[in-house]
Amino acid sequence: MDLYDLFFLLSLGAGFLMAFNLGANDVANSMASAVGARAITVKQAVFIAGILNFVGAVFLGSHVTATVSKGIINPAMISDPKLIMLGMFGALLAAGIWVLIATLTALPVSSTHSIVGAILGFGLVAGGPDVVNWLKLGGVVLSWFISPFLAAGIAYFIFTQIRRDIFLKPNFLENARKYGPRWMALTMTLVGFSFMYKTPVGKQLALVWYESLALISLLSLGVWLVSSRMALRMSLTVEDGAEGVEAIFRKMQIFTSCYVALSQGANDVANAIGPIAAIYVLAKQGTFLTQAEVPIWLLALGGAGIALGIAVLGHKVMRTVGESITTLTNTRGFAVDFAAATTVLVASKLGLPVSTTHAAVGGVTGVGLARGFKAVNFGVLGKIVVYWLLTVPIAAFTSIVIFQILKWSVY
């Protein structure tokens, strides 16, 4: 067994650790609002997220992935491919360790930013400051501010609208039957655009804009008709009051949670599998490629790691985001899901490496603020922000230490 084969085997373990942490932290916090609002239990969230993430990763995940995550460094400026192999392995290990520490302390962090920080660390040591795409790194820093504030603003606006149009008017159920299906159709429109422009399968369909618009409009109309029928039937079985409104929105929130789980599996699996793919190509071809075909068994490994992560440790982060920042109900949880999905879609189209974690926490804070400052636990929120700010420098430093140890051992 040569050095490349050895590190390929080791990278499978490091990649599985990263996928495990994706499930335990990133995926868990995106299901947190549904759990916090009692739309689903923790066990149901684990089941839904585990199955749908695996399906998303294996069947919707890209079989061609960028091997250097987010283009944060230019590998062509590092002449020795062996250094890239050691660096990618060290980056995977460093990012996985940091996200695991955050998960064990029940705090949500961005695994995307962890892997970006870790690759930045080894890139600086292996090739110097010139290999780093500083503009891209600036986008990461910018997203720390844009994604949580944008999501908080959208969630605040949506929940304020729901409260004004439903809860502050007479005949709660009649208003919920009127506005609920409209929000549901709007959610379908958002999900449709997100699927078309964010998932690998949607991009492969390559529909022109008017075909996409027609298809999404048709689906949204269908969802409006079905949800109107559903809301009418439900209104006959629940009492006219706040609880009845929450029951209608509970069904809507389960739909958005399922979509989030499926799309995360399709998109985020590359964070764990991308660096393995780089080492895989080096081991098989002895050269580095910026993009590589990813075997389906590697995607399955990532999907299994994500499912195991949410099953074993997902409950920790779910409780922090869903219960510790503010009290969530189904209407507030729906506003959070809608705001987070909108933020991720808009920011991604602007080319910003936005984090679902940051958007979800921002959305939860937004609906909390809609009820006043006293409704938000700023102590918990402060700890989360400190972890966000530490993610890139700690992942970078850990990656540098691991890279140097490996370099001294190999050369």
mmCIF file of C-alpha atoms in Angstrom:
data_model
loop_
_atom_site.group_PDB
_atom_site.id
_atom_site.type_symbol
_atom_site.label_atom_id
_atom_site.label_comp_id
_atom_site.label_asym_id
_atom_site.label_seq_id
_atom_site.Cartn_x
_atom_site.Cartn_y
_atom_site.Cartn_z
ATOM 1 C CA MET A 1 0.000 0.000 0.000
ATOM 2 C CA ASP A 2 1.534 3.334 -1.033
ATOM 3 C CA LEU A 3 1.146 6.685 0.735
ATOM 4 C CA TYR A 4 -1.786 7.839 -1.454
ATOM 5 C CA ASP A 5 -3.807 4.658 -0.812
ATOM 6 C CA LEU A 6 -3.104 4.925 2.926
ATOM 7 C CA PHE A 7 -4.330 8.520 3.091
ATOM 8 C CA PHE A 8 -7.361 7.693 0.967
ATOM 9 C CA LEU A 9 -8.405 5.090 3.553
ATOM 10 C CA LEU A 10 -7.725 7.523 6.409
ATOM 11 C CA SER A 11 -9.700 10.254 4.624
ATOM 12 C CA LEU A 12 -12.752 7.945 4.473
ATOM 13 C CA GLY A 13 -12.746 7.945 8.284
ATOM 14 C CA ALA A 14 -12.226 11.731 8.467
ATOM 15 C CA GLY A 15 -14.959 12.307 5.848
ATOM 16 C CA PHE A 16 -17.384 10.097 7.765
ATOM 17 C CA LEU A 17 -16.611 12.119 10.919
ATOM 18 C CA MET A 18 -17.386 15.330 9.001
ATOM 19 C CA ALA A 19 -20.650 13.873 7.630
ATOM 20 C CA PHE A 20 -21.586 12.700 11.145
ATOM 21 C CA ASN A 21 -21.082 16.257 12.406
ATOM 22 C CA LEU A 22 -23.109 17.680 9.508
ATOM 23 C CA GLY A 23 -26.035 15.562 10.671
ATOM 24 C CA ALA A 24 -25.498 16.287 14.368
ATOM 25 C CA ASN A 25 -25.193 20.064 13.961
ATOM 26 C CA ASP A 26 -26.217 21.608 10.611
ATOM 27 C CA VAL A 27 -29.106 19.276 9.818
ATOM 28 C CA ALA A 28 -30.271 19.184 13.425
ATOM 29 C CA ASN A 29 -30.563 22.965 13.704
ATOM 30 C CA SER A 30 -32.615 23.171 10.514
ATOM 31 C CA MET A 31 -35.159 20.751 12.100
ATOM 32 C CA ALA A 32 -35.051 22.616 15.412
ATOM 33 C CA SER A 33 -37.928 25.023 14.782
ATOM 34 C CA ALA A 34 -40.306 22.134 13.973
ATOM 35 C CA VAL A 35 -39.245 20.309 17.158
ATOM 36 C CA GLY A 36 -39.355 23.469 19.296
ATOM 37 C CA ALA A 37 -42.859 24.273 18.010
ATOM 38 C CA ARG A 38 -44.005 20.684 18.767
ATOM 39 C CA ALA A 39 -44.906 20.079 15.106
ATOM 40 C CA ILE A 40 -42.831 16.885 15.365
ATOM 41 C CA THR A 41 -41.032 15.093 18.192
ATOM 42 C CA VAL A 42 -37.259 14.673 18.402
ATOM 43 C CA LYS A 43 -37.650 11.007 17.384
ATOM 44 C CA GLN A 44 -39.769 11.971 14.360
ATOM 45 C CA ALA A 45 -37.215 14.658 13.401
ATOM 46 C CA VAL A 46 -34.416 12.081 13.588
ATOM 47 C CA PHE A 47 -36.425 9.656 11.429
ATOM 48 C CA ILE A 48 -37.479 12.272 8.837
ATOM 49 C CA ALA A 49 -34.076 13.973 8.616
ATOM 50 C CA GLY A 50 -32.155 10.681 8.631
ATOM 51 C CA ILE A 51 -34.142 9.112 5.775
ATOM 52 C CA LEU A 52 -34.572 12.264 3.640
ATOM 53 C CA ASN A 53 -30.947 13.380 4.046
ATOM 54 C CA PHE A 54 -29.706 9.961 2.947
ATOM 55 C CA VAL A 55 -32.063 10.010 -0.060
ATOM 56 C CA GLY A 56 -31.015 13.601 -0.879
ATOM 57 C CA ALA A 57 -27.302 12.808 -0.607
ATOM 58 C CA VAL A 58 -27.362 9.574 -2.658
ATOM 59 C CA PHE A 59 -30.008 10.289 -5.302
ATOM 60 C CA LEU A 60 -30.003 14.102 -5.576
ATOM 61 C CA GLY A 61 -26.411 14.885 -4.518
ATOM 62 C CA SER A 62 -23.995 15.922 -7.230
ATOM 63 C CA HIS A 63 -21.864 13.162 -8.724
ATOM 64 C CA VAL A 64 -19.429 15.868 -9.831
ATOM 65 C CA THR A 65 -18.259 17.978 -6.949
ATOM 66 C CA ALA A 66 -15.672 20.726 -6.523
ATOM 67 C CA THR A 67 -12.795 19.115 -4.694
ATOM 68 C CA VAL A 68 -11.583 22.327 -3.076
ATOM 69 C CA SER A 69 -14.489 23.559 -1.036
ATOM 70 C CA LYS A 70 -15.901 26.942 -2.108
ATOM 71 C CA GLY A 71 -12.789 27.895 -4.132
ATOM 72 C CA ILE A 72 -11.145 29.372 -1.047
ATOM 73 C CA ILE A 73 -7.615 28.502 -2.309
ATOM 74 C CA ASN A 74 -6.043 28.028 -5.729
ATOM 75 C CA PRO A 75 -4.465 24.522 -5.640
ATOM 76 C CA ALA A 76 -2.649 25.129 -8.952
ATOM 77 C CA MET A 77 -0.214 27.327 -6.996
ATOM 78 C CA ILE A 78 0.817 24.379 -4.784
ATOM 79 C CA SER A 79 3.215 22.383 -6.970
ATOM 80 C CA ASP A 80 3.500 19.198 -4.896
ATOM 81 C CA PRO A 81 0.262 17.110 -5.043
ATOM 82 C CA LYS A 82 1.357 15.283 -1.905
ATOM 83 C CA LEU A 83 1.027 18.547 0.042
ATOM 84 C CA ILE A 84 -2.555 18.960 -1.232
ATOM 85 C CA MET A 85 -3.374 15.425 -0.117
ATOM 86 C CA LEU A 86 -1.981 16.014 3.391
ATOM 87 C CA GLY A 87 -3.706 19.390 3.554
ATOM 88 C CA MET A 88 -7.116 18.073 2.497
ATOM 89 C CA PHE A 89 -6.899 15.261 5.046
ATOM 90 C CA GLY A 90 -5.828 17.698 7.780
ATOM 91 C CA ALA A 91 -8.627 20.128 6.812
ATOM 92 C CA LEU A 92 -11.292 17.404 7.027
ATOM 93 C CA LEU A 93 -10.022 16.294 10.421
ATOM 94 C CA ALA A 94 -9.739 19.855 11.797
ATOM 95 C CA ALA A 95 -13.226 20.886 10.618
ATOM 96 C CA GLY A 96 -14.743 17.649 11.942
ATOM 97 C CA ILE A 97 -13.123 18.077 15.374
ATOM 98 C CA TRP A 98 -14.336 21.702 15.728
ATOM 99 C CA VAL A 99 -17.946 20.929 14.730
ATOM 100 C CA LEU A 100 -17.934 17.906 17.089
ATOM 101 C CA ILE A 101 -16.782 20.121 20.003
ATOM 102 C CA ALA A 102 -19.532 22.655 19.184
ATOM 103 C CA THR A 103 -22.140 19.863 18.993
ATOM 104 C CA LEU A 104 -21.096 18.364 22.339
ATOM 105 C CA THR A 105 -21.573 21.822 23.902
ATOM 106 C CA ALA A 106 -25.002 21.989 22.134
ATOM 107 C CA LEU A 107 -24.135 25.105 20.106
ATOM 108 C CA PRO A 108 -24.947 25.482 16.377
ATOM 109 C CA VAL A 109 -22.024 26.350 14.067
ATOM 110 C CA SER A 110 -21.571 26.312 10.296
ATOM 111 C CA SER A 111 -19.823 23.201 8.956
ATOM 112 C CA THR A 112 -19.367 25.051 5.636
ATOM 113 C CA HIS A 113 -17.393 27.801 7.381
ATOM 114 C CA SER A 114 -15.463 25.165 9.370
ATOM 115 C CA ILE A 115 -14.222 23.450 6.219
ATOM 116 C CA VAL A 116 -13.506 26.848 4.599
ATOM 117 C CA GLY A 117 -11.417 27.896 7.646
ATOM 118 C CA ALA A 118 -9.573 24.578 7.726
ATOM 119 C CA ILE A 119 -8.678 24.717 3.999
ATOM 120 C CA LEU A 120 -7.618 28.361 4.435
ATOM 121 C CA GLY A 121 -5.219 27.269 7.233
ATOM 122 C CA PHE A 122 -3.346 24.607 5.299
ATOM 123 C CA GLY A 123 -3.387 26.740 2.119
ATOM 124 C CA LEU A 124 -1.613 29.590 3.910
ATOM 125 C CA VAL A 125 1.117 27.265 5.213
ATOM 126 C CA ALA A 126 1.504 25.195 2.020
ATOM 127 C CA GLY A 127 1.447 27.993 -0.558
ATOM 128 C CA GLY A 128 1.558 31.339 1.249
ATOM 129 C CA PRO A 129 -0.979 34.200 1.220
ATOM 130 C CA ASP A 130 -1.094 34.328 -2.594
ATOM 131 C CA VAL A 131 -2.949 30.983 -2.880
ATOM 132 C CA VAL A 132 -5.872 32.319 -0.838
ATOM 133 C CA ASN A 133 -8.884 33.788 -2.626
ATOM 134 C CA TRP A 134 -9.232 36.743 -0.232
ATOM 135 C CA LEU A 135 -12.297 38.069 -2.074
ATOM 136 C CA LYS A 136 -14.073 34.765 -1.457
ATOM 137 C CA LEU A 137 -13.009 34.871 2.178
ATOM 138 C CA GLY A 138 -14.480 38.390 2.378
ATOM 139 C CA GLY A 139 -17.789 36.918 1.187
ATOM 140 C CA VAL A 140 -17.686 34.411 4.062
ATOM 141 C CA VAL A 141 -17.159 37.245 6.569
ATOM 142 C CA LEU A 142 -19.939 39.281 4.922
ATOM 143 C CA SER A 143 -22.341 36.342 5.199
ATOM 144 C CA TRP A 144 -21.851 36.291 9.004
ATOM 145 C CA PHE A 145 -23.739 39.590 9.077
ATOM 146 C CA ILE A 146 -26.105 39.292 6.100
ATOM 147 C CA SER A 147 -27.669 35.841 6.660
ATOM 148 C CA PRO A 148 -28.763 36.112 10.325
ATOM 149 C CA PHE A 149 -29.992 39.718 10.002
ATOM 150 C CA LEU A 150 -31.839 39.066 6.723
ATOM 151 C CA ALA A 151 -33.487 35.915 8.124
ATOM 152 C CA ALA A 152 -34.401 37.731 11.344
ATOM 153 C CA GLY A 153 -35.995 40.563 9.358
ATOM 154 C CA ILE A 154 -38.025 38.211 7.125
ATOM 155 C CA ALA A 155 -39.184 36.070 10.079
ATOM 156 C CA TYR A 156 -40.158 39.226 12.019
ATOM 157 C CA PHE A 157 -42.152 40.502 9.024
ATOM 158 C CA ILE A 158 -43.943 37.176 8.352
ATOM 159 C CA PHE A 159 -44.905 36.524 11.953
ATOM 160 C CA THR A 160 -46.093 40.132 12.339
ATOM 161 C CA GLN A 161 -48.299 39.653 9.268
ATOM 162 C CA ILE A 162 -49.701 36.345 10.595
ATOM 163 C CA ARG A 163 -50.445 37.953 13.964
ATOM 164 C CA ARG A 164 -52.060 41.050 12.424
ATOM 165 C CA ASP A 165 -54.175 39.200 9.818
ATOM 166 C CA ILE A 166 -55.167 36.168 11.927
ATOM 167 C CA PHE A 167 -54.662 36.562 15.676
ATOM 168 C CA LEU A 168 -55.641 40.233 16.035
ATOM 169 C CA LYS A 169 -58.920 39.849 14.111
ATOM 170 C CA PRO A 170 -62.169 38.079 15.019
ATOM 171 C CA ASN A 171 -62.918 34.608 13.592
ATOM 172 C CA PHE A 172 -59.420 33.089 13.920
ATOM 173 C CA LEU A 173 -60.176 29.945 11.905
ATOM 174 C CA GLU A 174 -61.829 31.783 9.033
ATOM 175 C CA ASN A 175 -58.732 33.991 8.698
ATOM 176 C CA ALA A 176 -56.399 30.958 8.991
ATOM 177 C CA ARG A 177 -58.364 29.214 6.188
ATOM 178 C CA LYS A 178 -57.958 32.345 4.081
ATOM 179 C CA TYR A 179 -54.281 33.188 4.665
ATOM 180 C CA GLY A 180 -52.823 29.730 5.462
ATOM 181 C CA PRO A 181 -53.176 28.334 1.902
ATOM 182 C CA ARG A 182 -51.717 31.596 0.494
ATOM 183 C CA TRP A 183 -48.611 31.176 2.653
ATOM 184 C CA MET A 184 -48.485 27.517 1.642
ATOM 185 C CA ALA A 185 -48.596 28.395 -2.085
ATOM 186 C CA LEU A 186 -45.884 31.027 -1.541
ATOM 187 C CA THR A 187 -43.812 28.400 0.273
ATOM 188 C CA MET A 188 -44.221 26.041 -2.696
ATOM 189 C CA THR A 189 -43.024 28.823 -5.011
ATOM 190 C CA LEU A 190 -39.945 29.292 -2.826
ATOM 191 C CA VAL A 191 -39.294 25.545 -2.617
ATOM 192 C CA GLY A 192 -39.727 25.249 -6.399
ATOM 193 C CA PHE A 193 -37.152 27.951 -7.175
ATOM 194 C CA SER A 194 -34.830 26.527 -4.537
ATOM 195 C CA PHE A 195 -35.094 23.028 -6.067
ATOM 196 C CA MET A 196 -34.555 24.314 -9.614
ATOM 197 C CA TYR A 197 -31.554 26.530 -8.861
ATOM 198 C CA LYS A 198 -29.916 24.949 -5.794
ATOM 199 C CA THR A 199 -30.109 21.161 -6.110
ATOM 200 C CA PRO A 200 -27.932 19.238 -8.601
ATOM 201 C CA VAL A 201 -31.005 17.489 -10.072
ATOM 202 C CA GLY A 202 -32.784 20.806 -10.654
ATOM 203 C CA LYS A 203 -29.718 22.208 -12.436
ATOM 204 C CA GLN A 204 -29.475 19.083 -14.609
ATOM 205 C CA LEU A 205 -33.059 19.633 -15.818
ATOM 206 C CA ALA A 206 -31.747 22.877 -17.394
ATOM 207 C CA LEU A 207 -35.209 24.374 -17.954
ATOM 208 C CA VAL A 208 -35.337 27.886 -19.439
ATOM 209 C CA TRP A 209 -36.783 30.555 -17.129
ATOM 210 C CA TYR A 210 -40.339 30.571 -18.508
ATOM 211 C CA GLU A 211 -40.551 26.749 -18.351
ATOM 212 C CA SER A 212 -39.396 26.835 -14.717
ATOM 213 C CA LEU A 213 -41.864 29.646 -13.953
ATOM 214 C CA ALA A 214 -44.765 27.754 -15.576
ATOM 215 C CA LEU A 215 -43.958 24.523 -13.740
ATOM 216 C CA ILE A 216 -43.538 26.258 -10.369
ATOM 217 C CA SER A 217 -46.750 28.292 -10.874
ATOM 218 C CA LEU A 218 -48.678 25.087 -11.656
ATOM 219 C CA LEU A 219 -47.301 23.337 -8.570
ATOM 220 C CA SER A 220 -48.055 26.388 -6.376
ATOM 221 C CA LEU A 221 -51.647 26.495 -7.661
ATOM 222 C CA GLY A 222 -52.008 22.790 -6.886
ATOM 223 C CA VAL A 223 -50.652 23.317 -3.367
ATOM 224 C CA TRP A 224 -53.057 26.237 -2.825
ATOM 225 C CA LEU A 225 -56.038 24.079 -3.874
ATOM 226 C CA VAL A 226 -54.984 21.094 -1.737
ATOM 227 C CA SER A 227 -54.127 23.199 1.330
ATOM 228 C CA SER A 228 -57.415 25.149 1.013
ATOM 229 C CA ARG A 229 -59.293 21.846 1.039
ATOM 230 C CA MET A 230 -57.170 20.577 3.943
ATOM 231 C CA ALA A 231 -57.639 23.777 5.980
ATOM 232 C CA LEU A 232 -61.424 23.617 5.429
ATOM 233 C CA ARG A 233 -61.596 20.000 6.640
ATOM 234 C CA MET A 234 -59.379 20.738 9.637
ATOM 235 C CA SER A 235 -61.446 23.773 10.616
ATOM 236 C CA LEU A 236 -64.461 21.472 11.025
ATOM 237 C CA THR A 237 -62.649 19.364 13.627
ATOM 238 C CA VAL A 238 -60.863 22.012 15.750
ATOM 239 C CA GLU A 239 -62.199 24.801 17.961
ATOM 240 C CA ASP A 240 -62.202 28.406 16.725
ATOM 241 C CA GLY A 241 -59.211 29.813 18.606
ATOM 242 C CA ALA A 242 -55.445 30.136 18.666
ATOM 243 C CA GLU A 243 -54.978 26.360 19.103
ATOM 244 C CA GLY A 244 -57.003 25.698 15.937
ATOM 245 C CA VAL A 245 -54.813 28.129 13.945
ATOM 246 C CA GLU A 246 -51.654 26.479 15.285
ATOM 247 C CA ALA A 247 -53.001 23.048 14.242
ATOM 248 C CA ILE A 248 -53.383 24.244 10.627
ATOM 249 C CA PHE A 249 -49.871 25.745 10.560
ATOM 250 C CA ARG A 250 -48.460 22.553 12.169
ATOM 251 C CA LYS A 251 -49.208 20.636 8.947
ATOM 252 C CA MET A 252 -47.564 23.365 6.871
ATOM 253 C CA GLN A 253 -44.427 23.251 8.999
ATOM 254 C CA ILE A 254 -43.990 19.482 8.545
ATOM 255 C CA PHE A 255 -43.954 20.064 4.768
ATOM 256 C CA THR A 256 -41.212 22.738 4.984
ATOM 257 C CA SER A 257 -39.136 20.594 7.369
ATOM 258 C CA CYS A 258 -39.212 17.628 4.972
ATOM 259 C CA TYR A 259 -38.027 19.837 2.119
ATOM 260 C CA VAL A 260 -35.179 21.291 4.205
ATOM 261 C CA ALA A 261 -33.979 17.771 5.115
ATOM 262 C CA LEU A 262 -34.034 16.584 1.486
ATOM 263 C CA SER A 263 -32.235 19.637 0.066
ATOM 264 C CA GLN A 264 -29.604 19.617 2.822
ATOM 265 C CA GLY A 265 -28.696 16.024 1.991
ATOM 266 C CA ALA A 266 -28.338 16.954 -1.683
ATOM 267 C CA ASN A 267 -26.268 20.109 -1.093
ATOM 268 C CA ASP A 268 -24.262 19.700 2.109
ATOM 269 C CA VAL A 269 -22.940 16.193 1.510
ATOM 270 C CA ALA A 270 -20.257 17.837 -0.695
ATOM 271 C CA ASN A 271 -18.757 19.488 2.409
ATOM 272 C CA ALA A 272 -17.738 16.052 3.675
ATOM 273 C CA ILE A 273 -17.208 14.284 0.363
ATOM 274 C CA GLY A 274 -15.431 17.049 -1.639
ATOM 275 C CA PRO A 275 -12.037 16.764 0.117
ATOM 276 C CA ILE A 276 -12.237 12.913 -0.023
ATOM 277 C CA ALA A 277 -12.866 13.182 -3.764
ATOM 278 C CA ALA A 278 -9.661 15.265 -4.097
ATOM 279 C CA ILE A 279 -7.640 12.555 -2.321
ATOM 280 C CA TYR A 280 -9.460 9.821 -4.289
ATOM 281 C CA VAL A 281 -8.376 11.389 -7.595
ATOM 282 C CA LEU A 282 -4.804 11.800 -6.323
ATOM 283 C CA ALA A 283 -4.707 8.145 -5.195
ATOM 284 C CA LYS A 284 -6.104 6.799 -8.492
ATOM 285 C CA GLN A 285 -4.572 9.177 -11.053
ATOM 286 C CA GLY A 286 -1.595 10.690 -9.229
ATOM 287 C CA THR A 287 -2.699 14.199 -10.181
ATOM 288 C CA PHE A 288 -5.002 16.873 -8.777
ATOM 289 C CA LEU A 289 -8.219 17.969 -10.521
ATOM 290 C CA THR A 290 -10.366 20.908 -9.455
ATOM 291 C CA GLN A 291 -13.502 18.820 -10.052
ATOM 292 C CA ALA A 292 -13.978 15.072 -9.881
ATOM 293 C CA GLU A 293 -16.557 12.372 -10.471
ATOM 294 C CA VAL A 294 -17.755 11.094 -7.115
ATOM 295 C CA PRO A 295 -18.631 7.369 -6.925
ATOM 296 C CA ILE A 296 -22.131 6.723 -5.590
ATOM 297 C CA TRP A 297 -20.727 4.675 -2.699
ATOM 298 C CA LEU A 298 -18.900 7.798 -1.481
ATOM 299 C CA LEU A 299 -22.198 9.744 -1.517
ATOM 300 C CA ALA A 300 -23.813 6.822 0.349
ATOM 301 C CA LEU A 301 -21.023 7.004 2.946
ATOM 302 C CA GLY A 302 -21.743 10.729 3.396
ATOM 303 C CA GLY A 303 -25.505 10.137 3.585
ATOM 304 C CA ALA A 304 -25.063 7.379 6.190
ATOM 305 C CA GLY A 305 -22.780 9.636 8.255
ATOM 306 C CA ILE A 306 -25.349 12.481 8.199
ATOM 307 C CA ALA A 307 -28.171 10.108 9.237
ATOM 308 C CA LEU A 308 -26.092 8.625 12.086
ATOM 309 C CA GLY A 309 -25.051 12.097 13.304
ATOM 310 C CA ILE A 310 -28.588 13.405 13.704
ATOM 311 C CA ALA A 311 -29.673 10.135 15.348
ATOM 312 C CA VAL A 312 -26.878 10.133 17.961
ATOM 313 C CA LEU A 313 -26.230 13.810 18.802
ATOM 314 C CA GLY A 314 -28.826 15.835 16.866
ATOM 315 C CA HIS A 315 -31.048 16.344 19.916
ATOM 316 C CA LYS A 316 -28.473 18.639 21.594
ATOM 317 C CA VAL A 317 -28.477 21.387 18.945
ATOM 318 C CA MET A 318 -32.209 20.950 18.254
ATOM 319 C CA ARG A 319 -33.006 21.849 21.869
ATOM 320 C CA THR A 320 -30.730 24.917 21.846
ATOM 321 C CA VAL A 321 -32.131 26.428 18.626
ATOM 322 C CA GLY A 322 -35.717 25.222 19.059
ATOM 323 C CA GLU A 323 -36.231 25.871 22.773
ATOM 324 C CA SER A 324 -33.454 27.925 24.414
ATOM 325 C CA ILE A 325 -33.419 31.151 22.336
ATOM 326 C CA THR A 326 -37.170 31.842 22.449
ATOM 327 C CA THR A 327 -40.483 29.972 22.768
ATOM 328 C CA LEU A 328 -41.735 28.707 19.417
ATOM 329 C CA THR A 329 -45.269 27.909 18.306
ATOM 330 C CA ASN A 330 -46.256 26.462 14.916
ATOM 331 C CA THR A 331 -46.983 29.881 13.367
ATOM 332 C CA ARG A 332 -43.614 31.188 14.632
ATOM 333 C CA GLY A 333 -41.863 27.991 13.505
ATOM 334 C CA PHE A 334 -43.369 28.340 10.044
ATOM 335 C CA ALA A 335 -42.113 31.963 9.876
ATOM 336 C CA VAL A 336 -38.614 30.736 10.860
ATOM 337 C CA ASP A 337 -38.538 27.991 8.199
ATOM 338 C CA PHE A 338 -39.810 30.348 5.505
ATOM 339 C CA ALA A 339 -37.279 33.069 6.446
ATOM 340 C CA ALA A 340 -34.324 30.666 6.575
ATOM 341 C CA ALA A 341 -35.190 29.084 3.204
ATOM 342 C CA THR A 342 -35.662 32.531 1.579
ATOM 343 C CA THR A 343 -32.352 33.823 2.962
ATOM 344 C CA VAL A 344 -30.384 30.796 1.786
ATOM 345 C CA LEU A 345 -31.938 30.995 -1.688
ATOM 346 C CA VAL A 346 -31.389 34.760 -2.133
ATOM 347 C CA ALA A 347 -27.857 34.774 -0.683
ATOM 348 C CA SER A 348 -26.826 31.765 -2.782
ATOM 349 C CA LYS A 349 -28.005 33.518 -5.944
ATOM 350 C CA LEU A 350 -25.847 36.515 -4.905
ATOM 351 C CA GLY A 351 -22.848 34.162 -4.686
ATOM 352 C CA LEU A 352 -22.474 34.405 -0.907
ATOM 353 C CA PRO A 353 -21.416 31.209 0.944
ATOM 354 C CA VAL A 354 -24.378 31.571 3.288
ATOM 355 C CA SER A 355 -24.900 29.224 6.217
ATOM 356 C CA THR A 356 -28.266 27.550 6.897
ATOM 357 C CA THR A 357 -27.255 27.515 10.574
ATOM 358 C CA HIS A 358 -26.888 31.298 10.702
ATOM 359 C CA ALA A 359 -30.178 31.805 8.826
ATOM 360 C CA ALA A 360 -32.105 29.437 11.128
ATOM 361 C CA VAL A 361 -30.782 31.102 14.297
ATOM 362 C CA GLY A 362 -31.507 34.543 12.782
ATOM 363 C CA GLY A 363 -35.084 33.489 11.977
ATOM 364 C CA VAL A 364 -35.693 32.196 15.510
ATOM 365 C CA THR A 365 -34.364 35.478 16.932
ATOM 366 C CA GLY A 366 -36.597 37.466 14.540
ATOM 367 C CA VAL A 367 -39.848 35.824 15.689
ATOM 368 C CA GLY A 368 -38.706 36.228 19.283
ATOM 369 C CA LEU A 369 -38.105 39.950 18.792
ATOM 370 C CA ALA A 370 -41.606 40.284 17.288
ATOM 371 C CA ARG A 371 -42.812 39.713 20.872
ATOM 372 C CA GLY A 372 -40.275 42.099 22.422
ATOM 373 C CA PHE A 373 -36.666 41.959 23.663
ATOM 374 C CA LYS A 374 -37.651 40.078 26.825
ATOM 375 C CA ALA A 375 -38.803 37.125 24.692
ATOM 376 C CA VAL A 376 -35.217 36.430 23.505
ATOM 377 C CA ASN A 377 -32.533 34.749 25.635
ATOM 378 C CA PHE A 378 -29.553 36.950 24.709
ATOM 379 C CA GLY A 379 -27.227 34.908 26.949
ATOM 380 C CA VAL A 380 -27.627 31.816 24.738
ATOM 381 C CA LEU A 381 -27.554 33.978 21.590
ATOM 382 C CA GLY A 382 -24.265 35.597 22.709
ATOM 383 C CA LYS A 383 -22.590 32.187 23.171
ATOM 384 C CA ILE A 384 -23.724 31.133 19.688
ATOM 385 C CA VAL A 385 -22.303 34.309 18.081
ATOM 386 C CA VAL A 386 -18.948 33.809 19.860
ATOM 387 C CA TYR A 387 -18.740 30.266 18.420
ATOM 388 C CA TRP A 388 -19.553 31.613 14.931
ATOM 389 C CA LEU A 389 -16.733 34.173 15.148
ATOM 390 C CA LEU A 390 -14.280 31.536 16.429
ATOM 391 C CA THR A 391 -15.127 28.914 13.757
ATOM 392 C CA VAL A 392 -12.842 30.077 10.918
ATOM 393 C CA PRO A 393 -9.730 30.961 13.041
ATOM 394 C CA ILE A 394 -9.959 27.797 15.207
ATOM 395 C CA ALA A 395 -10.534 25.482 12.226
ATOM 396 C CA ALA A 396 -7.640 27.205 10.395
ATOM 397 C CA PHE A 397 -5.254 26.911 13.371
ATOM 398 C CA THR A 398 -6.136 23.230 14.018
ATOM 399 C CA SER A 399 -5.674 22.467 10.326
ATOM 400 C CA ILE A 400 -2.228 24.117 10.341
ATOM 401 C CA VAL A 401 -1.123 22.056 13.369
ATOM 402 C CA ILE A 402 -2.346 18.753 11.834
ATOM 403 C CA PHE A 403 -0.818 19.648 8.446
ATOM 404 C CA GLN A 404 2.592 20.428 9.970
ATOM 405 C CA ILE A 405 2.620 17.183 11.994
ATOM 406 C CA LEU A 406 1.732 15.169 8.877
ATOM 407 C CA LYS A 407 4.350 17.027 6.813
ATOM 408 C CA TRP A 408 7.098 16.335 9.342
ATOM 409 C CA SER A 409 6.020 12.659 9.488
ATOM 410 C CA VAL A 410 5.933 12.104 5.714
ATOM 411 C CA TYR A 411 8.898 14.173 4.427
#
